[in-house]
Amino acid sequence: MRAVVMEEFGGPEALRIRQVEDPVPGPGQVLVAVAYASITFVETQVRSGNGPFGRPALPRIPGNGVGGRIVAVGADVDPALVGTVVVTTTGGEGGYAELALARAQDTVSVPVGLELKDAVALLADGRTALLLHRQAEIKPSERVLVEAAGGGVGSLLVQLAAAADAHVIGAARGVGKAELVTSLGATAYVDYSRPDWLDQLAEATGGAGLDLVFDGVGGRIGTEAIGALREGGRVSIYGMASGADTELDNGELRARSIGVIGLTAAPSPAQTRALIVDALNLAAEGKLRPVIGQTFPLEAAAAAHRAIESRTTTGKTLLIPAGDARG
């Protein structure tokens, strides 16, 4: 099969297409003909050698989320699963390929009425956004800032907060994402690439301050967003797309009674699966719409990483292997 292999750490050019042996499912595993592979920002960090969990062993095939048809199963797996269209995690690697292995227990059938590409776009981002949304316990009319509102997780958070009757302010880099973000339910948009973005934010809240910030950017943007919270507000910190952590002044947080919501404990496998199922069902019911901004063929994985790192992408980025892998 064809696969994208990373043999060294470095720039996007470290991702090279190779012909490799077809994987064979072992006990408890299934083999998926990959129709779509998810790309995440974290995967670009891992490729560069600056991932949040250290440097994995090389060579490796990147990719932790795929969707497609099960074409073979290993021992102790129900053979009736062959032919089922699923989305699944791959255990951290192996997704940028025409065929990928996954544990049978990690697969989730795609509900009727939901396109496979949308299900793949929701596999990681949907479960993350839904978990963050539930943790935040948004109340009607709260003023909610969503950073990176044009991205995969951010675009879903905008929709979920709007559905909770919040006053949603979407923030992203550049004016080009304003139309998308407002179409998802945001009542205002601010461009944090502008030096006066906090003035825009104050205008959007009528000077009342924010009740909640979803901080997936970190760095200066995250720190400044926290400064725009009203006394007693709260911040949900879940990412650092800027490459830097949000700086927290614990003394100031206590003085202003700011609550910090963090992903301190990862959900259990059962909880993760339930979140994925819920996200897919919401999408199948028309209550959640993933934004797929761009797709790339397998051999253009380097270009996909380059686009994500340039901050020019919107929504989710997917790889599409060629041939009969499309489910």
Coordinates of C-alpha atoms in Angstrom, one line a residue:
M1 CA 0.0 0.0 0.0
R2 CA 1.0 3.7 -0.2
A3 CA 1.6 5.5 3.0
V4 CA 3.1 8.8 4.2
V5 CA 6.2 7.9 6.2
M6 CA 8.1 10.2 8.5
E7 CA 11.7 9.2 8.8
E8 CA 13.0 12.3 10.5
F9 CA 11.8 15.3 12.4
G10 CA 11.6 18.6 10.6
G11 CA 9.5 20.7 8.2
P12 CA 6.6 19.4 6.1
E13 CA 9.1 17.9 3.6
A14 CA 9.8 15.2 6.3
L15 CA 6.5 13.6 5.1
R16 CA 7.3 11.4 2.2
I17 CA 5.1 9.0 0.2
R18 CA 6.3 5.4 0.3
Q19 CA 5.2 1.9 -0.8
V20 CA 5.0 -0.3 2.4
E21 CA 3.7 -3.7 3.3
D22 CA 0.0 -4.0 3.9
P23 CA -0.7 -4.2 7.6
V24 CA -2.3 -7.4 8.9
P25 CA -4.9 -7.2 11.7
G26 CA -3.9 -9.1 14.9
P27 CA -6.1 -10.3 17.7
G28 CA -8.8 -7.7 18.5
Q29 CA -7.9 -5.5 15.5
V30 CA -9.6 -4.5 12.3
L31 CA -8.2 -3.4 9.0
V32 CA -9.8 -0.2 7.5
A33 CA -9.6 0.9 3.9
V34 CA -9.0 4.5 4.5
A35 CA -11.4 6.9 2.7
Y36 CA -10.4 10.0 4.7
A37 CA -7.7 10.6 7.3
S38 CA -7.9 13.4 9.8
I39 CA -5.0 15.9 10.2
T40 CA -4.6 17.8 13.5
F41 CA -2.5 20.7 14.5
V42 CA -0.8 18.6 17.1
E43 CA 0.4 16.3 14.3
T44 CA 2.3 19.2 12.7
Q45 CA 4.0 19.8 16.1
V46 CA 5.0 16.1 16.4
R47 CA 6.4 16.2 12.9
S48 CA 8.6 19.2 13.8
G49 CA 9.9 17.4 16.8
N50 CA 8.1 19.8 19.2
G51 CA 5.1 17.8 20.1
P52 CA 3.5 18.0 23.5
F53 CA 4.3 14.4 24.4
G54 CA 7.9 14.1 23.4
R55 CA 9.5 12.6 20.3
P56 CA 8.0 9.3 19.1
A57 CA 10.2 6.5 17.6
L58 CA 10.9 6.8 13.9
P59 CA 10.2 5.8 11.2
R60 CA 6.4 6.1 11.6
I61 CA 3.3 6.7 9.6
P62 CA 1.5 9.7 11.2
G63 CA -2.3 9.9 11.6
N64 CA -4.6 9.1 14.6
G65 CA -8.0 9.3 13.0
V66 CA -9.5 7.7 9.9
G67 CA -12.8 6.7 8.3
G68 CA -13.5 4.0 5.8
R69 CA -14.7 0.4 5.3
I70 CA -13.6 -2.5 7.4
V71 CA -12.0 -5.0 5.0
A72 CA -10.5 -7.6 7.3
V73 CA -10.6 -8.6 11.0
G74 CA -8.2 -10.3 13.3
A75 CA -8.7 -13.2 15.7
D76 CA -11.5 -12.7 18.4
V77 CA -13.3 -10.1 16.2
D78 CA -16.7 -10.7 14.8
P79 CA -16.3 -11.3 11.0
A80 CA -19.7 -9.7 10.5
L81 CA -17.9 -6.3 10.9
V82 CA -16.3 -6.7 7.5
G83 CA -18.0 -4.2 5.2
T84 CA -19.0 -1.8 8.0
V85 CA -18.3 1.9 7.4
V86 CA -16.7 3.3 10.5
V87 CA -14.6 6.1 12.0
T88 CA -11.9 5.2 14.4
T89 CA -8.7 6.2 16.2
T90 CA -5.6 4.3 15.3
G91 CA -3.7 4.4 18.6
G92 CA -1.6 7.4 17.6
E93 CA -0.1 6.5 14.2
G94 CA -0.8 4.7 10.9
G95 CA -3.6 6.9 9.6
Y96 CA -1.9 8.6 6.7
A97 CA -2.2 5.5 4.5
E98 CA -4.5 3.5 2.2
L99 CA -5.0 0.9 4.9
A100 CA -4.9 1.3 8.7
L101 CA -5.1 -0.9 11.7
A102 CA -7.4 -0.1 14.7
R103 CA -8.7 -1.9 17.7
A104 CA -12.2 -3.2 17.1
Q105 CA -13.4 -1.6 20.3
D106 CA -12.4 1.8 19.0
T107 CA -14.5 1.8 15.9
V108 CA -17.8 3.7 15.7
S109 CA -20.3 3.0 13.0
V110 CA -21.3 6.1 10.9
P111 CA -25.0 6.8 11.5
V112 CA -27.5 7.0 8.7
G113 CA -27.7 10.4 7.2
L114 CA -24.1 11.5 8.0
E115 CA -21.5 11.6 5.2
L116 CA -18.3 9.8 6.0
K117 CA -16.1 12.8 5.5
D118 CA -18.2 14.7 8.1
A119 CA -17.9 11.9 10.5
V120 CA -14.1 11.9 10.2
A121 CA -14.0 15.6 10.7
L122 CA -15.9 15.1 14.0
L123 CA -13.9 12.2 15.2
A124 CA -11.4 14.2 17.2
D125 CA -12.7 17.7 17.1
G126 CA -16.3 16.7 17.8
R127 CA -15.5 14.8 21.0
T128 CA -13.2 17.6 22.1
A129 CA -15.7 20.4 21.5
L130 CA -18.6 18.5 23.1
L131 CA -16.5 17.8 26.2
L132 CA -15.4 21.4 26.5
H133 CA -19.0 22.6 26.0
R134 CA -20.4 20.3 28.7
Q135 CA -17.6 21.2 31.2
A136 CA -18.3 25.0 30.7
E137 CA -22.0 24.7 31.5
I138 CA -22.9 27.7 29.4
K139 CA -26.0 29.7 30.5
P140 CA -28.3 31.7 28.2
S141 CA -27.2 35.2 27.3
E142 CA -23.6 34.6 28.6
R143 CA -21.0 36.5 26.6
V144 CA -18.7 33.7 25.3
L145 CA -15.4 34.3 23.3
V146 CA -14.3 31.4 21.1
E147 CA -10.7 31.7 19.9
A148 CA -9.6 30.1 16.6
A149 CA -13.3 30.2 15.8
G150 CA -12.7 29.3 12.2
G151 CA -10.8 26.1 13.1
G152 CA -12.0 22.5 13.6
V153 CA -12.8 22.7 17.3
G154 CA -13.5 26.4 17.4
S155 CA -16.2 26.2 14.6
L156 CA -18.0 23.5 16.6
L157 CA -17.7 25.4 19.9
V158 CA -19.3 28.5 18.2
Q159 CA -22.3 26.3 17.2
L160 CA -22.7 24.6 20.5
A161 CA -22.5 27.9 22.4
A162 CA -25.0 29.5 20.1
A163 CA -27.4 26.6 20.5
A164 CA -27.1 27.3 24.3
D165 CA -28.4 30.8 23.6
A166 CA -25.2 32.5 24.4
H167 CA -23.9 35.7 22.9
V168 CA -21.0 34.2 21.0
I169 CA -18.0 36.3 19.8
G170 CA -15.8 34.4 17.4
A171 CA -12.2 35.4 17.2
A172 CA -9.6 34.4 14.6
R173 CA -6.8 35.7 12.5
G174 CA -7.7 37.9 9.5
V175 CA -11.0 39.2 8.1
G176 CA -11.5 36.3 5.7
K177 CA -13.0 34.1 8.4
A178 CA -15.7 36.5 9.6
E179 CA -18.4 35.4 7.2
L180 CA -17.9 31.7 8.1
V181 CA -17.8 32.3 11.9
T182 CA -21.0 34.5 11.9
S183 CA -22.8 31.9 9.6
L184 CA -22.2 29.3 12.4
G185 CA -24.0 31.4 15.0
A186 CA -21.6 34.0 16.3
T187 CA -23.2 37.4 16.8
A188 CA -19.8 39.2 16.4
Y189 CA -16.4 38.6 15.0
V190 CA -13.0 40.0 16.1
D191 CA -9.7 39.8 14.3
Y192 CA -6.9 39.2 16.8
S193 CA -4.2 39.9 14.3
R194 CA -5.1 43.5 14.7
P195 CA -3.5 45.5 17.5
D196 CA -6.9 46.9 18.5
W197 CA -8.6 43.6 18.8
L198 CA -9.3 44.1 22.5
D199 CA -11.1 47.3 21.6
Q200 CA -13.2 45.3 19.1
L201 CA -13.9 42.8 21.9
A202 CA -15.0 45.5 24.3
E203 CA -17.3 46.9 21.7
A204 CA -18.8 43.5 21.0
T205 CA -19.6 43.0 24.7
G206 CA -20.8 46.5 25.2
G207 CA -18.1 47.0 27.7
A208 CA -19.6 44.4 30.1
G209 CA -16.7 42.0 29.8
L210 CA -16.8 38.3 29.0
D211 CA -18.4 35.5 31.0
L212 CA -16.4 32.7 29.4
V213 CA -13.4 32.3 27.1
F214 CA -12.6 29.1 25.2
D215 CA -8.8 29.4 24.9
G216 CA -7.3 27.1 22.3
V217 CA -4.6 29.5 21.1
G218 CA -2.6 30.3 24.3
G219 CA 0.3 32.8 24.3
R220 CA -0.4 36.5 24.2
I221 CA -3.9 36.0 22.8
G222 CA -5.0 33.7 25.6
T223 CA -3.5 36.0 28.3
E224 CA -5.2 39.1 26.8
A225 CA -8.5 37.2 26.5
I226 CA -8.5 36.3 30.2
G227 CA -7.9 40.0 30.9
A228 CA -11.2 40.7 29.1
L229 CA -13.2 38.5 31.5
R230 CA -15.5 40.1 34.0
E231 CA -15.0 39.5 37.6
G232 CA -16.3 35.9 38.4
G233 CA -15.8 34.8 34.7
R234 CA -14.2 31.6 33.7
V235 CA -11.7 30.3 31.1
S236 CA -11.6 26.9 29.4
I237 CA -7.9 26.3 28.4
Y238 CA -7.5 23.4 26.0
G239 CA -4.7 24.2 23.5
M240 CA -1.7 26.3 22.5
A241 CA -2.0 26.8 18.8
S242 CA 0.3 29.8 19.1
G243 CA 3.1 27.5 20.3
A244 CA 3.1 29.1 23.8
D245 CA 1.1 28.5 27.0
T246 CA -1.3 31.1 28.3
E247 CA 0.3 32.9 31.1
L248 CA -1.7 32.7 34.3
D249 CA -1.3 35.0 37.2
N250 CA -2.8 33.0 40.0
G251 CA -2.9 36.0 42.3
E252 CA -4.9 38.0 39.8
L253 CA -7.2 35.1 39.1
R254 CA -8.0 34.8 42.8
A255 CA -8.5 38.5 43.2
R256 CA -10.9 38.6 40.2
S257 CA -12.5 35.2 41.1
I258 CA -11.7 33.8 37.7
G259 CA -12.5 30.1 37.3
V260 CA -10.1 28.0 35.2
I261 CA -11.5 24.9 33.5
G262 CA -8.8 22.6 32.3
L263 CA -8.6 19.2 30.8
T264 CA -6.8 17.9 33.9
A265 CA -8.0 14.3 33.5
A266 CA -8.4 12.7 30.1
P267 CA -11.8 11.0 29.6
S268 CA -11.9 7.2 29.9
P269 CA -12.1 5.2 26.7
A270 CA -15.8 4.6 27.4
Q271 CA -16.4 8.3 27.9
T272 CA -14.4 9.1 24.7
R273 CA -16.5 6.7 22.7
A274 CA -19.7 8.1 24.1
L275 CA -18.6 11.7 23.2
I276 CA -17.8 10.6 19.6
V277 CA -21.2 8.8 19.3
D278 CA -23.0 11.9 20.6
A279 CA -21.2 14.2 18.2
L280 CA -22.0 12.0 15.2
N281 CA -25.6 11.7 16.2
L282 CA -25.9 15.5 16.6
A283 CA -24.5 16.0 13.1
A284 CA -26.8 13.3 11.7
E285 CA -29.7 15.2 13.2
G286 CA -28.5 18.5 11.6
K287 CA -27.7 20.1 15.0
L288 CA -23.9 20.2 14.4
R289 CA -22.1 21.0 11.2
P290 CA -18.4 20.2 10.8
V291 CA -16.5 22.7 8.5
I292 CA -14.2 20.9 6.1
G293 CA -12.2 23.7 4.7
Q294 CA -9.7 21.8 2.5
T295 CA -8.8 18.3 1.4
F296 CA -5.5 17.0 0.0
P297 CA -4.5 13.7 -1.7
L298 CA -2.3 11.4 0.2
E299 CA 0.8 12.4 -1.7
A300 CA 0.2 16.1 -0.7
A301 CA 0.4 15.5 3.0
A302 CA 3.4 17.9 3.2
A303 CA 1.3 20.6 1.5
A304 CA -1.5 19.9 4.0
H305 CA 0.8 20.4 7.0
R306 CA 2.3 23.5 5.4
A307 CA -1.2 25.0 4.9
I308 CA -2.2 24.3 8.6
E309 CA 1.0 25.9 9.9
S310 CA 0.5 29.0 7.7
R311 CA -2.8 29.7 9.6
T312 CA -4.6 30.1 6.3
T313 CA -6.9 27.0 6.7
T314 CA -10.5 27.0 7.9
G315 CA -12.2 24.2 9.6
K316 CA -11.0 20.7 9.3
T317 CA -8.2 19.4 6.9
L318 CA -8.5 15.9 5.5
L319 CA -6.3 13.6 3.5
I320 CA -7.9 11.5 0.8
P321 CA -6.1 8.3 -0.3
A322 CA -6.6 7.4 -3.9
G323 CA -8.0 4.2 -5.4
D324 CA -10.7 1.9 -4.0
A325 CA -10.0 2.9 -0.4
R326 CA -12.9 5.4 -0.6
G327 CA -15.7 4.0 1.6

